[in-house]
Every structure is written in C-alpha cells, then in structure tokens.
Amino acid sequence: MSIEIEIVTGDPAWPRVKPLYDLVWPPETLAQLSWANVEFAHADLRVIVEADEQPVCHVGLYRRTGIWRERPIRIGGIGGVLTHPDFRRQGLASIAIDAALHTLRDERSNDFALLFCDPDMAGFYTSRNWKPYLGEVFAEQKGERIRFDAMQPLVYYLKRAPHEGELDLCGLPW
Ligand SMILES: CC(C)(COP(=O)(O)OP(=O)(O)OC[C@H]1O[C@@H](n2cnc3c(N)ncnc32)[C@H](O)[C@@H]1OP(=O)(O)O)[C@@H](O)C(=O)NCCC(=O)NCCS
C-alpha cells in the first residue's frame, strides 16, 4: 500500500473528500451530534492522506483574523479531522494534524491554532499538546453574532496561545 500526503486548496478539493465525510458522518450519525445544525466555514486548505490513491484521512485548515480581548489576532483553524474507519489507529490523523500545524507555523503570521470538537474527543487532542480554551467564543451563525458553545474549543501554541477571555471568530466557525 502506498501512502501519500498532500496539502491542497480547499474548495476545489471538496469533491475528493466529500465521500469520506459521508462515510464517517452519515446523516443518521450527524443528526445525533451537538453541531449537526452548525453552519461551518469552508476550509482554505486541506491536508489529504491517500492510500492507493483514495483519500483516507483529512484535516481542513482555516485562516482567520479574529478579535481577542478587543485586539485583532491571527488564528490558524483546524477542523474536519477524520480518518476512514478501515485506516484508524495507524497514526494518520496525527500525521495530518502535524502537517497542518507545520503549515500554519511556516506561514509565520498565525498567532495560535484553534479547533472545536465534541467533549468526548478532547482527550485525543489534549494528549497531543492542545489546551482547552476557557473563555467565551463568539462566531457568526445565520448572519448574526452569537455565543458559540456547541463544541469544545482547544488551542495550540504557535507564537502564543491565549487560554481565556472573549474571542470573536469574526465569521463562521470551523
Ligand atoms: C479521531 C480520528 C480522526 C482519529 O484518527 P486516527 O487516524 O485513527 O488517529 P491516530 O491513528 O493518529 O490516533 C489514534 C489514537 O487516538 C485515540 N483516540 C481516538 N479517539 C479518541 C478519543 N475520543 N479520545 C481519546 N483518544 C482517542 C485512539 O485510541 C488511538 O490511540 P492509540 O494510538 O494509543 O491506540 C478518527 O477516529 C475519526 O475519524 N473519528 C470520527 C470522526 C471524528 O470524531 N473526528 C474528530 C472531530 S474533532
């Protein structure tokens, strides 16, 4: 089996990864999740891991200027972390997340990385050096600014990593 990893532009690559999303989160599974009805941003970039030319693992990357404690802050977002069920526990998601973090760090402009997950997934990330964000997060939904608490926010140090205070994503969440 040959494994390849690539980082590609978000929207054009969506048709390549949509079948993987549909497999991991079919409608009946999605309906039970706390974020089933959340409107998400589209990924700017995607890390795609392919096995024998089929996408088996994905991580989306998002770049956003948000506002933290009333000042602009550059956020590198990570979302849409998923691995094909037949390819789990082989380190693929860890590799893809590392590639995403390297990309965000290499861009040099991002202050910290931020992701949102179900509370029962937090352990996966905290064991990989992500820290809970304890402050309030605001985001756009249906054209309005709302408190975004449907998922657990976690941060990763790039240049710095705020852990508390009011954070406005200034747009859709991811
Ligand atoms: C979570 C997920 C992406 C991990 O993918 P993966 O390629 O198997 O990840 P890795 O091989 O790099 O790491 C697997 C490790 O994470 C651990 N892990 C998986 N889910 C976990 C959880 N909910 N809490 C804590 N650890 C978890 C596994 O036990 C495994 O540990 P081990 O290597 O010590 O056995 C995959 O299980 C998946 O697609 N799940 C469904 C979608 C999902 O929930 N995505 C996360 C959205 S935030």
Coordinates of N, CA, C and O and ligand atoms in Angstrom, one line a residue:
M1 N 0.9 -1.2 0.0 CA 0.0 0.0 0.0 C 0.9 1.2 0.0 O 1.8 1.3 0.8
S2 N 0.6 2.2 -0.9 CA 1.4 3.4 -0.9 C 0.6 4.5 -0.3 O -0.6 4.7 -0.5
I3 N 1.2 5.3 0.7 CA 0.6 6.4 1.4 C 1.2 7.7 0.9 O 2.4 7.8 0.8
E4 N 0.3 8.6 0.5 CA 0.8 10.0 0.1 C 0.1 11.0 0.9 O -1.1 10.9 1.2
I5 N 0.8 12.1 1.2 CA 0.2 13.2 1.9 C 0.3 14.5 1.0 O 1.4 14.7 0.5
E6 N -0.8 15.2 0.9 CA -0.7 16.5 0.1 C -1.5 17.6 0.8 O -2.5 17.3 1.5
I7 N -1.1 18.8 0.5 CA -1.9 20.0 1.0 C -2.4 20.7 -0.2 O -1.6 21.1 -1.1
V8 N -3.7 20.9 -0.3 CA -4.3 21.4 -1.5 C -5.3 22.5 -1.1 O -5.7 22.6 0.0
T9 N -5.7 23.3 -2.2 CA -6.7 24.3 -2.0 C -8.0 23.8 -1.6 O -8.4 22.7 -2.2
G10 N -8.7 24.4 -0.7 CA -9.9 23.9 0.0 C -11.1 23.5 -0.9 O -11.5 22.4 -1.1
D11 N -11.6 24.6 -1.6 CA -12.9 24.3 -2.3 C -12.7 23.3 -3.5 O -13.5 22.4 -3.7
P12 N -11.7 23.5 -4.3 CA -11.6 22.6 -5.5 C -11.4 21.1 -5.0 O -11.8 20.2 -5.8
A13 N -10.9 20.9 -3.8 CA -10.6 19.5 -3.4 C -11.8 18.9 -2.6 O -11.8 17.7 -2.3
W14 N -12.9 19.7 -2.4 CA -14.0 19.2 -1.7 C -14.6 18.0 -2.3 O -14.9 17.0 -1.5
P15 N -14.8 17.9 -3.6 CA -15.4 16.7 -4.2 C -14.6 15.4 -3.9 O -15.1 14.3 -3.8
R16 N -13.3 15.6 -3.7 CA -12.4 14.4 -3.4 C -12.7 13.9 -2.0 O -12.5 12.7 -1.8
V17 N -13.0 14.8 -1.1 CA -13.1 14.3 0.3 C -14.5 14.2 0.8 O -14.8 13.6 1.8
K18 N -15.5 14.7 0.0 CA -16.9 14.6 0.4 C -17.3 13.1 0.7 O -18.0 12.8 1.7
P19 N -16.9 12.1 -0.2 CA -17.3 10.7 0.1 C -16.8 10.2 1.5 O -17.4 9.5 2.2
L20 N -15.6 10.7 1.9 CA -15.0 10.4 3.2 C -15.9 11.0 4.3 O -16.2 10.3 5.3
Y21 N -16.3 12.2 4.2 CA -17.2 12.9 5.1 C -18.5 12.1 5.3 O -19.0 11.8 6.3
D22 N -19.1 11.7 4.1 CA -20.3 11.0 4.1 C -20.2 9.6 4.8 O -21.2 9.1 5.4
L23 N -19.1 9.0 4.6 CA -18.8 7.7 5.3 C -18.7 7.8 6.8 O -19.3 7.0 7.5
V24 N -17.9 8.8 7.2 CA -17.7 9.0 8.7 C -18.9 9.6 9.4 O -19.2 9.2 10.5
W25 N -19.5 10.5 8.7 CA -20.7 11.2 9.3 C -21.9 11.1 8.4 O -22.4 12.1 7.8
P26 N -22.5 9.9 8.3 CA -23.7 9.7 7.5 C -24.8 10.5 8.2 O -24.7 10.8 9.4
P27 N -25.9 10.9 7.5 CA -27.0 11.7 8.1 C -27.4 11.3 9.4 O -27.6 12.1 10.3
E28 N -27.6 9.9 9.6 CA -28.2 9.4 10.9 C -27.2 9.7 12.1 O -27.6 9.9 13.2
T29 N -25.9 9.6 11.8 CA -24.8 9.9 12.8 C -24.8 11.4 13.1 O -24.8 11.8 14.2
L30 N -24.8 12.1 12.0 CA -24.7 13.6 12.1 C -25.8 14.1 12.9 O -25.6 15.0 13.8
A31 N -27.0 13.6 12.7 CA -28.2 14.1 13.4 C -28.1 14.0 14.9 O -28.7 14.8 15.6
Q32 N -27.2 13.1 15.4 CA -27.1 13.0 16.9 C -26.0 13.9 17.5 O -25.8 13.9 18.7
L33 N -25.3 14.6 16.6 CA -24.1 15.4 17.1 C -24.6 16.8 17.5 O -25.5 17.3 16.9
S34 N -23.9 17.3 18.5 CA -24.3 18.7 19.0 C -24.2 19.7 18.0 O -24.8 20.8 18.0
W35 N -23.3 19.5 17.0 CA -23.1 20.5 15.9 C -23.8 20.2 14.6 O -23.4 20.8 13.6
A36 N -24.8 19.3 14.7 CA -25.5 18.9 13.4 C -26.0 20.1 12.6 O -25.9 20.1 11.4
N37 N -26.4 21.2 13.3 CA -27.1 22.3 12.6 C -26.2 23.5 12.5 O -26.6 24.6 12.1
V38 N -24.9 23.3 12.9 CA -24.0 24.5 12.8 C -23.6 24.7 11.3 O -23.4 23.8 10.6
E39 N -23.6 26.0 11.0 CA -23.1 26.4 9.6 C -21.6 26.7 9.8 O -21.2 27.5 10.5
F40 N -20.8 25.9 9.0 CA -19.3 26.0 9.1 C -18.7 26.7 8.0 O -19.3 26.7 6.8
A41 N -17.6 27.3 8.2 CA -16.8 27.9 7.1 C -16.2 26.8 6.2 O -16.1 25.7 6.6
H42 N -15.9 27.2 5.0 CA -15.2 26.3 4.1 C -13.7 26.3 4.4 O -13.1 27.4 4.6
A43 N -13.0 25.2 4.3 CA -11.6 25.2 4.5 C -10.8 25.9 3.5 O -11.2 25.8 2.3
D44 N -9.8 26.7 3.9 CA -8.9 27.4 2.9 C -8.0 26.4 2.2 O -7.7 26.5 1.0
L45 N -7.5 25.5 3.0 CA -6.6 24.4 2.6 C -7.0 23.1 3.2 O -7.8 23.1 4.2
R46 N -6.6 22.0 2.5 CA -6.9 20.7 3.1 C -5.7 19.8 3.1 O -4.9 19.8 2.1
V47 N -5.4 19.1 4.2 CA -4.4 18.1 4.2 C -5.2 16.8 3.8 O -6.1 16.4 4.5
I48 N -4.7 16.1 2.8 CA -5.3 14.8 2.4 C -4.3 13.7 2.4 O -3.2 13.9 1.8
V49 N -4.6 12.7 3.2 CA -3.7 11.5 3.1 C -4.4 10.5 2.2 O -5.6 10.1 2.4
E50 N -3.7 10.0 1.2 CA -4.2 9.0 0.3 C -3.5 7.6 0.5 O -2.3 7.6 0.7
A51 N -4.3 6.6 0.5 CA -3.8 5.2 0.4 C -4.2 4.6 -0.9 O -5.4 4.6 -1.2
D52 N -3.3 4.2 -1.7 CA -3.6 3.7 -3.0 C -4.5 4.6 -3.8 O -5.5 4.2 -4.4
E53 N -4.2 5.9 -3.7 CA -4.8 7.0 -4.4 C -6.3 7.3 -4.0 O -7.0 8.0 -4.7
Q54 N -6.7 6.7 -2.8 CA -8.0 7.0 -2.3 C -7.8 7.9 -1.0 O -7.0 7.5 -0.1
P55 N -8.5 9.0 -0.9 CA -8.4 9.8 0.4 C -8.9 9.0 1.6 O -10.0 8.4 1.6
V56 N -8.0 8.8 2.6 CA -8.4 8.0 3.8 C -8.3 8.9 5.1 O -8.7 8.4 6.1
C57 N -7.8 10.1 5.0 CA -7.7 10.9 6.1 C -7.7 12.4 5.7 O -7.1 12.7 4.6
H58 N -8.3 13.2 6.5 CA -8.4 14.6 6.1 C -8.4 15.6 7.3 O -8.8 15.2 8.3
V59 N -7.7 16.7 7.1 CA -7.7 17.8 8.0 C -7.9 19.1 7.2 O -7.2 19.4 6.3
G60 N -8.9 19.9 7.6 CA -9.1 21.2 7.0 C -8.3 22.3 7.7 O -8.2 22.3 8.9
L61 N -7.8 23.3 6.9 CA -7.1 24.5 7.5 C -7.9 25.7 7.2 O -8.4 25.9 6.1
Y62 N -7.9 26.6 8.2 CA -8.7 27.9 8.1 C -7.8 29.0 8.6 O -7.1 28.8 9.6
R63 N -7.8 30.1 7.9 CA -7.1 31.3 8.4 C -8.1 32.4 8.7 O -9.0 32.7 7.9
R64 N -7.9 33.0 9.8 CA -8.9 34.0 10.2 C -8.3 35.1 11.1 O -7.5 34.8 11.9
T65 N -8.6 36.3 10.8 CA -8.3 37.4 11.8 C -9.5 37.5 12.7 O -10.6 38.0 12.2
G66 N -9.3 37.2 13.9 CA -10.4 37.3 14.9 C -10.1 38.5 15.8 O -9.1 39.2 15.6
I67 N -10.8 38.6 16.9 CA -10.6 39.6 17.9 C -10.5 38.9 19.3 O -11.4 38.2 19.6
W68 N -9.4 39.1 19.9 CA -9.2 38.6 21.3 C -9.0 39.8 22.2 O -8.1 40.6 21.9
R69 N -9.8 39.9 23.2 CA -9.6 41.0 24.2 C -9.6 42.3 23.5 O -8.7 43.1 23.7
E70 N -10.4 42.5 22.5 CA -10.6 43.7 21.7 C -9.5 44.1 20.8 O -9.4 45.2 20.3
R71 N -8.6 43.1 20.5 CA -7.5 43.4 19.6 C -7.5 42.3 18.5 O -7.8 41.1 18.8
P72 N -7.1 42.6 17.3 CA -7.0 41.6 16.2 C -6.0 40.5 16.6 O -4.9 40.8 17.1
I73 N -6.3 39.3 16.2 CA -5.4 38.2 16.4 C -5.5 37.3 15.3 O -6.6 37.1 14.7
R74 N -4.4 36.7 14.8 CA -4.4 35.8 13.7 C -4.6 34.4 14.1 O -3.7 33.8 14.9
I75 N -5.7 33.8 13.7 CA -6.0 32.4 14.1 C -5.8 31.4 13.0 O -6.2 31.7 11.9
G76 N -5.1 30.3 13.3 CA -5.0 29.2 12.3 C -5.9 28.1 12.7 O -5.8 27.5 13.8
G77 N -7.0 27.9 12.0 CA -8.0 27.0 12.4 C -7.7 25.6 11.8 O -7.1 25.4 10.7
I78 N -8.2 24.6 12.6 CA -8.1 23.2 12.1 C -9.5 22.6 12.3 O -10.1 22.8 13.4
G79 N -10.0 21.9 11.4 CA -11.3 21.2 11.5 C -11.5 20.1 10.5 O -10.6 19.8 9.7
G80 N -12.6 19.4 10.6 CA -12.8 18.3 9.7 C -11.8 17.3 9.8 O -11.3 16.7 8.8
V81 N -11.4 16.9 11.0 CA -10.4 15.9 11.2 C -11.1 14.5 11.2 O -12.0 14.2 12.0
L82 N -10.8 13.7 10.2 CA -11.5 12.4 10.1 C -10.6 11.4 9.3 O -9.8 11.8 8.4
T83 N -10.7 10.2 9.8 CA -10.0 9.1 9.1 C -11.0 8.0 8.8 O -11.9 7.7 9.5
H84 N -10.8 7.4 7.6 CA -11.6 6.3 7.2 C -11.6 5.1 8.2 O -10.5 4.8 8.7
P85 N -12.7 4.6 8.6 CA -12.7 3.6 9.7 C -11.7 2.4 9.5 O -11.2 1.9 10.4
D86 N -11.5 2.0 8.2 CA -10.5 0.9 8.0 C -9.1 1.3 8.2 O -8.2 0.5 8.1
F87 N -8.8 2.6 8.4 CA -7.4 3.1 8.4 C -7.1 3.8 9.7 O -6.1 4.5 9.8
R88 N -7.9 3.6 10.7 CA -7.7 4.2 12.0 C -6.6 3.5 12.8 O -6.3 2.4 12.5
R89 N -6.1 4.3 13.8 CA -5.1 3.8 14.7 C -3.8 3.4 14.0 O -3.1 2.4 14.4
Q90 N -3.5 4.1 13.0 CA -2.2 3.9 12.3 C -1.4 5.2 12.3 O -0.5 5.4 11.5
G91 N -1.9 6.2 13.0 CA -1.2 7.5 13.1 C -1.5 8.4 12.0 O -0.9 9.5 11.9
L92 N -2.5 8.1 11.2 CA -2.8 9.0 10.0 C -3.3 10.4 10.4 O -2.8 11.4 9.9
A93 N -4.2 10.4 11.4 CA -4.8 11.7 11.8 C -3.7 12.5 12.5 O -3.5 13.7 12.3
S94 N -2.8 11.9 13.3 CA -1.7 12.6 13.9 C -0.8 13.2 12.9 O -0.3 14.3 13.0
I95 N -0.5 12.4 11.9 CA 0.4 12.9 10.8 C -0.2 14.1 10.1 O 0.4 15.2 9.8
A96 N -1.5 14.0 9.8 CA -2.2 15.1 9.1 C -2.3 16.3 9.9 O -2.1 17.5 9.4
I97 N -2.6 16.2 11.2 CA -2.7 17.3 12.1 C -1.3 18.0 12.2 O -1.1 19.2 12.2
D98 N -0.2 17.2 12.3 CA 1.1 17.7 12.4 C 1.4 18.5 11.1 O 2.0 19.6 11.2
A99 N 1.0 18.0 10.0 CA 1.3 18.7 8.7 C 0.5 20.0 8.7 O 1.0 21.0 8.2
A100 N -0.7 20.0 9.2 CA -1.5 21.2 9.3 C -0.8 22.3 10.2 O -0.7 23.4 9.8
L101 N -0.3 21.8 11.3 CA 0.3 22.7 12.3 C 1.6 23.3 11.7 O 2.0 24.5 11.9
H102 N 2.4 22.4 11.0 CA 3.6 22.9 10.3 C 3.3 24.0 9.3 O 4.0 25.0 9.2
T103 N 2.2 23.8 8.5 CA 1.8 24.8 7.5 C 1.5 26.1 8.2 O 1.9 27.1 7.8
L104 N 0.7 26.0 9.3 CA 0.2 27.2 10.0 C 1.4 27.9 10.6 O 1.5 29.2 10.6
R105 N 2.4 27.2 11.1 CA 3.6 27.8 11.7 C 4.5 28.4 10.7 O 5.0 29.5 10.8
D106 N 4.6 27.7 9.5 CA 5.5 28.2 8.5 C 5.0 29.5 7.9 O 5.8 30.3 7.4
E107 N 3.7 29.7 7.9 CA 3.1 30.9 7.4 C 3.6 32.1 8.3 O 3.5 33.2 7.8
R108 N 4.0 31.9 9.5 CA 4.5 32.8 10.4 C 3.5 33.9 10.9 O 3.8 34.6 11.8
S109 N 2.4 34.0 10.2 CA 1.5 35.1 10.6 C 0.5 34.7 11.6 O -0.2 35.5 12.2
N110 N 0.4 33.4 11.8 CA -0.7 32.9 12.8 C -0.2 32.9 14.2 O 0.9 32.4 14.5
D111 N -1.0 33.5 15.1 CA -0.6 33.6 16.5 C -0.8 32.2 17.2 O 0.0 31.8 18.0
F112 N -1.9 31.5 16.9 CA -2.2 30.3 17.6 C -3.1 29.4 16.7 O -3.7 30.0 15.7
A113 N -3.2 28.2 17.0 CA -4.1 27.3 16.3 C -5.3 27.0 17.2 O -5.2 27.0 18.4
L114 N -6.5 26.9 16.5 CA -7.7 26.7 17.3 C -8.6 25.6 16.6 O -8.7 25.6 15.4
L115 N -9.1 24.7 17.4 CA -10.1 23.8 16.8 C -11.3 23.6 17.7 O -11.2 24.0 18.9
F116 N -12.3 23.0 17.2 CA -13.5 22.8 18.0 C -13.9 21.3 17.9 O -13.8 20.7 16.8
C117 N -14.2 20.7 19.0 CA -14.5 19.2 18.9 C -15.6 18.9 19.9 O -16.0 19.7 20.8
D118 N -16.2 17.7 19.8 CA -17.1 17.1 20.8 C -16.3 16.9 22.1 O -15.1 16.5 22.0
P119 N -16.9 17.2 23.3 CA -16.2 17.0 24.5 C -15.5 15.6 24.6 O -14.4 15.5 25.2
D120 N -16.1 14.6 24.1 CA -15.5 13.2 24.2 C -14.3 13.0 23.3 O -13.7 12.0 23.4
M121 N -14.0 14.0 22.5 CA -12.8 13.9 21.6 C -11.7 14.7 22.2 O -10.6 14.6 21.7
A122 N -12.0 15.5 23.3 CA -10.9 16.4 23.8 C -9.7 15.7 24.2 O -8.6 16.2 23.9
G123 N -9.8 14.5 24.7 CA -8.6 13.7 25.2 C -7.7 13.4 24.1 O -6.4 13.4 24.3
F124 N -8.2 13.2 22.9 CA -7.4 12.9 21.7 C -6.4 14.1 21.5 O -5.3 13.9 21.1
Y125 N -7.0 15.3 21.6 CA -6.2 16.5 21.4 C -5.3 16.9 22.6 O -4.2 17.3 22.4
T126 N -5.8 16.8 23.8 CA -5.0 17.2 24.9 C -3.8 16.3 25.1 O -2.7 16.8 25.5
S127 N -3.9 15.1 24.6 CA -2.7 14.2 24.7 C -1.7 14.6 23.6 O -0.6 14.0 23.5
R128 N -2.1 15.5 22.7 CA -1.2 16.0 21.6 C -0.9 17.4 21.8 O -0.7 18.2 20.9
N129 N -0.9 17.9 23.1 CA -0.5 19.2 23.4 C -1.5 20.4 23.2 O -1.1 21.5 23.2
W130 N -2.7 20.0 22.8 CA -3.7 21.1 22.7 C -4.3 21.4 24.1 O -4.3 20.5 25.0
K131 N -4.6 22.6 24.4 CA -5.1 23.0 25.7 C -6.6 23.6 25.6 O -6.9 24.3 24.6
P132 N -7.4 23.3 26.5 CA -8.8 23.8 26.5 C -8.7 25.3 26.5 O -7.9 25.9 27.2
Y133 N -9.6 25.9 25.7 CA -9.8 27.4 25.7 C -10.9 27.7 26.7 O -12.0 27.1 26.5
L134 N -10.7 28.4 27.7 CA -11.7 28.6 28.8 C -12.6 29.8 28.7 O -13.5 29.9 29.4
G135 N -12.2 30.7 27.8 CA -13.1 31.9 27.6 C -14.3 31.7 26.7 O -14.5 30.6 26.2
E136 N -15.0 32.8 26.6 CA -16.2 32.7 25.7 C -15.8 32.9 24.2 O -15.0 33.8 24.0
V137 N -16.4 32.1 23.4 CA -16.1 32.3 21.9 C -17.4 32.7 21.2 O -18.5 32.2 21.5
F138 N -17.2 33.7 20.4 CA -18.3 34.2 19.6 C -18.1 34.0 18.1 O -16.9 33.9 17.7
A139 N -19.1 33.7 17.4 CA -19.0 33.4 15.9 C -20.3 33.9 15.2 O -21.3 34.3 15.9
E140 N -20.2 33.8 13.9 CA -21.4 34.2 13.1 C -22.2 32.9 12.8 O -21.7 31.8 12.5
Q141 N -23.5 33.0 13.0 CA -24.5 32.0 12.6 C -25.7 32.7 12.1 O -26.3 33.6 12.7
K142 N -26.2 32.3 10.9 CA -27.3 32.9 10.3 C -27.2 34.4 10.2 O -28.2 35.2 10.5
G143 N -26.0 34.9 9.9 CA -25.8 36.3 9.7 C -25.7 37.1 11.0 O -25.6 38.4 11.0
E144 N -25.8 36.4 12.2 CA -25.7 37.2 13.5 C -24.5 36.7 14.3 O -24.1 35.6 14.2
R145 N -24.1 37.6 15.2 CA -23.0 37.2 16.1 C -23.6 36.5 17.3 O -24.5 37.1 18.0
I146 N -23.2 35.3 17.5 CA -23.7 34.5 18.7 C -22.6 33.9 19.5 O -21.5 33.8 19.1
R147 N -22.9 33.6 20.7 CA -22.0 32.8 21.6 C -21.9 31.4 21.0 O -23.0 30.8 20.9
F148 N -20.7 31.0 20.7 CA -20.6 29.7 20.1 C -20.1 28.7 21.1 O -19.0 28.6 21.5
D149 N -21.1 27.9 21.6 CA -20.7 26.9 22.6 C -21.2 25.5 22.3 O -21.4 24.6 23.2
A150 N -21.4 25.2 21.0 CA -21.9 23.9 20.6 C -20.8 22.9 20.7 O -21.0 21.7 20.7
M151 N -19.5 23.4 20.7 CA -18.4 22.5 20.7 C -17.3 23.0 21.7 O -17.4 24.1 22.1
Q152 N -16.4 22.1 22.0 CA -15.3 22.4 23.0 C -14.1 23.1 22.2 O -13.6 22.5 21.3
P153 N -13.7 24.3 22.5 CA -12.6 24.9 21.9 C -11.3 24.5 22.5 O -11.2 24.4 23.7
L154 N -10.3 24.2 21.7 CA -8.9 23.9 22.1 C -7.9 24.7 21.3 O -8.1 24.9 20.1
V155 N -6.9 25.1 22.0 CA -5.8 25.9 21.4 C -4.5 25.2 21.4 O -4.2 24.4 22.2
Y156 N -3.7 25.6 20.4 CA -2.3 25.1 20.3 C -1.3 26.2 20.1 O -1.6 27.1 19.3
Y157 N -0.3 26.2 20.9 CA 0.7 27.3 20.8 C 1.4 27.4 19.5 O 2.0 26.4 19.0
L158 N 1.4 28.6 18.8 CA 2.3 28.8 17.7 C 3.3 29.9 18.1 O 4.4 29.7 18.4
K159 N 2.7 31.2 18.1 CA 3.5 32.3 18.7 C 3.1 32.5 20.1 O 3.9 33.0 20.9
R160 N 1.9 32.3 20.4 CA 1.3 32.4 21.7 C 0.0 31.6 21.7 O -0.5 31.3 20.6
A161 N -0.5 31.4 22.9 CA -1.8 30.7 22.9 C -2.7 31.2 24.0 O -2.5 30.9 25.2
P162 N -3.6 32.1 23.7 CA -4.5 32.6 24.7 C -5.4 31.5 25.2 O -5.7 30.6 24.5
H163 N -5.7 31.5 26.5 CA -6.5 30.4 27.1 C -7.8 30.9 27.6 O -8.7 30.1 28.0
E164 N -7.9 32.2 27.8 CA -9.2 32.8 28.3 C -9.4 34.2 27.8 O -8.6 34.7 27.1
G165 N -10.6 34.7 28.1 CA -11.0 36.0 27.6 C -12.0 35.8 26.4 O -12.1 34.7 25.9
E166 N -12.6 36.9 26.0 CA -13.6 36.8 24.9 C -12.8 36.8 23.6 O -12.0 37.6 23.3
L167 N -13.2 35.8 22.8 CA -12.6 35.6 21.5 C -13.7 35.6 20.4 O -14.7 34.8 20.5
D168 N -13.6 36.5 19.5 CA -14.6 36.6 18.4 C -13.9 36.1 17.1 O -12.9 36.6 16.7
L169 N -14.6 35.1 16.5 CA -14.0 34.5 15.3 C -14.3 35.4 14.1 O -13.7 35.2 13.0
C170 N -15.1 36.4 14.3 CA -15.4 37.3 13.2 C -15.8 36.6 11.9 O -15.4 36.9 10.8
G171 N -16.7 35.6 12.0 CA -17.1 34.9 10.9 C -17.7 33.5 11.3 O -17.9 33.3 12.5
L172 N -17.9 32.6 10.3 CA -18.4 31.3 10.7 C -17.3 30.5 11.4 O -16.1 30.7 11.2
P173 N -17.8 29.6 12.3 CA -16.8 28.7 12.9 C -16.4 27.6 12.0 O -16.8 27.5 10.8
W174 N -15.4 26.7 12.4 CA -15.0 25.6 11.6 C -14.9 24.3 12.4 O -15.1 24.4 13.6
Ligands
LIG1 C1 -10.5 10.7 15.8 C2 -9.9 10.1 14.5 C3 -9.8 11.3 13.4 C4 -8.5 9.5 14.8 O1 -8.0 9.1 13.5 P1 -6.8 8.1 13.5 O2 -6.1 8.2 12.2 O3 -7.2 6.8 14.0 O4 -5.8 8.8 14.6 P2 -4.3 8.3 15.0 O5 -4.0 7.0 14.5 O6 -3.4 9.4 14.7 O7 -4.5 8.3 16.6 C5 -5.3 7.2 17.1 C6 -5.3 7.3 18.7 O8 -6.3 8.3 19.1 C7 -7.0 7.6 20.1 N1 -8.4 8.2 20.1 C8 -9.3 8.0 19.1 N2 -10.5 8.6 19.6 C9 -10.2 9.1 20.8 C10 -11.0 9.8 21.8 N3 -12.3 10.1 21.5 N4 -10.4 10.2 22.9 C11 -9.1 9.9 23.2 N5 -8.3 9.3 22.3 C12 -8.9 8.8 21.1 C13 -7.0 6.2 19.7 O9 -7.3 5.4 20.9 C14 -5.6 6.0 19.3 O10 -4.7 5.8 20.4 P3 -3.6 4.7 20.3 O11 -2.8 5.1 19.1 O12 -2.8 5.0 21.6 O13 -4.2 3.4 20.2 C15 -10.8 9.0 13.9 O14 -11.1 8.1 15.0 C16 -12.1 9.5 13.3 O15 -12.2 9.8 12.1 N6 -13.2 9.6 14.1 C17 -14.5 10.0 13.7 C18 -14.5 11.5 13.3 C19 -14.2 12.3 14.5 O16 -14.7 12.2 15.6 N7 -13.2 13.3 14.2 C20 -12.8 14.3 15.2 C21 -13.5 15.5 15.1 S1 -12.9 16.7 16.2

